């Protein structure tokens, strides 16, 4: 595949004080990345050079203005450099307003390129909530930023690790509040959205399992009635709308079966249920995919790691996998407008 035929994957550099620049240069030091895509960094050239210094990596930096100007050859990092960080005052591992502002601007630029069809997908690096707040950026994370910049309502998160895909019925809620949110209407709505998300990723004949909440799926009400009163009725409502959904499947086995190919995806009922399954399968290769946007976005599933930033010891495995997954789905992805 020539550079012209490979998907261009935009990589916003993330918080300059975190490990984003480091894992970016480490990932792009791997020639296998260039075999599957044309990676384009949106960031700051001098910060990337700093990252190469403390990681003992030697790559060329090539500043370009437009994705079409990139050469995308291993050994050279093509970068759209915004020059929005004062490197003389930059402190690694520290919350700084300039870093929150810069991280936001990298994402904003990458989104603009994606919306204009100049890049095929985004593979994002970590940003820091406190740095965003210090910069008066009115969002707490990537998903909220992307939703606002694309006018997307309630983007849907999917994890992918090895052969397993996991969606989340609820996420950042207490377990008590999450259970209260497990209504049959919500289960049905999410199964429809999950099916659409898989379709946009190019999957046919989709089969989605719904994890159970209670031990052994509740044992017909012996251990709780949530499966009887809400979860199963929600699955049946989705089935009536043509969704190939099954369950509820006991949570102690459903993820194992998904990992081995019995299901195309699992709808996890709450945050930790799905996160534990994914990260136990392979912590560093668990990748987050945001569905519902007009373009494909993948992300590492870890933070800015301020405690090790600037030390050259951060692993780039998750970043490499993030870029590879973006490249894998870029050619198959169908936007909301064409799904």
Tab-separated table of N, CA and C in Angstrom, residues 1-9 33-39 62 64 66-74 78 117-120 330-331:
chain	number	residue	atom	x	y	z
A	1	UNK	N	0.837	-1.191	0.000
A	1	UNK	CA	0.000	0.000	0.000
A	1	UNK	C	0.878	1.250	0.000
A	2	UNK	N	0.626	2.149	-0.921
A	2	UNK	CA	1.388	3.393	-0.953
A	2	UNK	C	0.840	4.347	0.080
A	3	UNK	N	1.624	5.389	0.384
A	3	UNK	CA	1.180	6.387	1.371
A	3	UNK	C	-0.119	7.036	0.938
A	4	UNK	N	-0.317	7.130	-0.417
A	4	UNK	CA	-1.522	7.787	-0.918
A	4	UNK	C	-2.780	6.954	-0.696
A	5	UNK	N	-2.629	5.614	-0.607
A	5	UNK	CA	-3.804	4.762	-0.463
A	5	UNK	C	-4.077	4.370	0.989
A	6	UNK	N	-3.133	4.609	1.866
A	6	UNK	CA	-3.343	4.286	3.275
A	6	UNK	C	-4.181	5.371	3.940
A	7	UNK	N	-5.013	5.005	4.920
A	7	UNK	CA	-5.794	6.030	5.620
A	7	UNK	C	-4.892	6.966	6.411
A	8	UNK	N	-5.198	8.257	6.367
A	8	UNK	CA	-4.469	9.221	7.173
A	8	UNK	C	-5.124	9.267	8.551
A	9	UNK	N	-4.364	8.943	9.575
A	9	UNK	CA	-4.856	8.920	10.944
A	9	UNK	C	-4.299	10.133	11.687
A	33	UNK	N	3.572	0.688	12.128
A	33	UNK	CA	2.493	1.677	12.064
A	33	UNK	C	2.357	2.205	10.646
A	34	UNK	N	3.485	2.436	9.993
A	34	UNK	CA	3.470	2.997	8.644
A	34	UNK	C	3.054	1.980	7.593
A	35	UNK	N	3.020	0.711	7.973
A	35	UNK	CA	2.556	-0.315	7.035
A	35	UNK	C	1.040	-0.288	6.881
A	36	UNK	N	0.332	0.227	7.896
A	36	UNK	CA	-1.135	0.177	7.868
A	36	UNK	C	-1.786	1.542	7.694
A	37	UNK	N	-1.029	2.625	7.898
A	37	UNK	CA	-1.651	3.948	7.805
A	37	UNK	C	-0.610	5.025	7.574
A	38	UNK	N	-1.110	6.234	7.368
A	38	UNK	CA	-0.271	7.430	7.271
A	38	UNK	C	-0.556	8.283	8.500
A	39	UNK	N	0.300	8.209	9.529
A	39	UNK	CA	0.034	8.929	10.775
A	39	UNK	C	0.416	10.407	10.683
A	62	UNK	N	8.920	16.840	10.505
A	62	UNK	CA	8.611	17.555	9.267
A	62	UNK	C	7.299	18.307	9.447
A	64	UNK	N	4.161	20.379	8.397
A	64	UNK	CA	3.362	20.575	7.192
A	64	UNK	C	2.141	21.413	7.548
A	66	UNK	N	-0.903	21.031	5.615
A	66	UNK	CA	-2.100	20.305	5.191
A	66	UNK	C	-1.769	18.822	5.112
A	67	UNK	N	-2.724	17.955	5.446
A	67	UNK	CA	-2.448	16.507	5.388
A	67	UNK	C	-1.956	16.026	4.032
A	68	UNK	N	-2.366	16.680	2.976
A	68	UNK	CA	-1.941	16.271	1.639
A	68	UNK	C	-0.454	16.512	1.401
A	69	UNK	N	0.186	17.301	2.267
A	69	UNK	CA	1.608	17.599	2.124
A	69	UNK	C	2.506	16.546	2.773
A	70	UNK	N	1.914	15.623	3.522
A	70	UNK	CA	2.714	14.659	4.260
A	70	UNK	C	3.373	13.611	3.375
A	71	UNK	N	4.564	13.147	3.788
A	71	UNK	CA	5.239	12.051	3.090
A	71	UNK	C	4.930	10.710	3.755
A	72	UNK	N	4.710	10.719	5.072
A	72	UNK	CA	4.292	9.540	5.824
A	72	UNK	C	5.240	8.363	5.622
A	73	UNK	N	6.500	8.617	5.907
A	73	UNK	CA	7.533	7.593	5.800
A	73	UNK	C	8.168	7.377	7.169
A	74	UNK	N	8.394	6.114	7.510
A	74	UNK	CA	9.026	5.820	8.791
A	74	UNK	C	10.382	6.505	8.884
A	78	UNK	N	5.458	13.470	10.417
A	78	UNK	CA	4.744	14.595	9.813
A	78	UNK	C	3.862	15.218	10.887
A	117	UNK	N	-12.930	15.907	5.622
A	117	UNK	CA	-12.506	14.762	4.843
A	117	UNK	C	-11.028	14.696	4.541
A	118	UNK	N	-10.219	15.438	5.289
A	118	UNK	CA	-8.784	15.458	5.013
A	118	UNK	C	-8.024	14.378	5.773
A	119	UNK	N	-8.634	13.815	6.824
A	119	UNK	CA	-8.064	12.663	7.515
A	119	UNK	C	-9.161	11.620	7.650
A	120	UNK	N	-8.770	10.373	7.768
A	120	UNK	CA	-9.742	9.270	7.792
A	120	UNK	C	-10.289	8.988	9.179
A	330	UNK	N	-10.979	2.302	9.472
A	330	UNK	CA	-11.135	3.532	8.686
A	330	UNK	C	-11.783	3.280	7.329
A	331	UNK	N	-11.375	2.208	6.661
A	331	UNK	CA	-11.919	1.929	5.342
A	331	UNK	C	-13.343	1.404	5.360
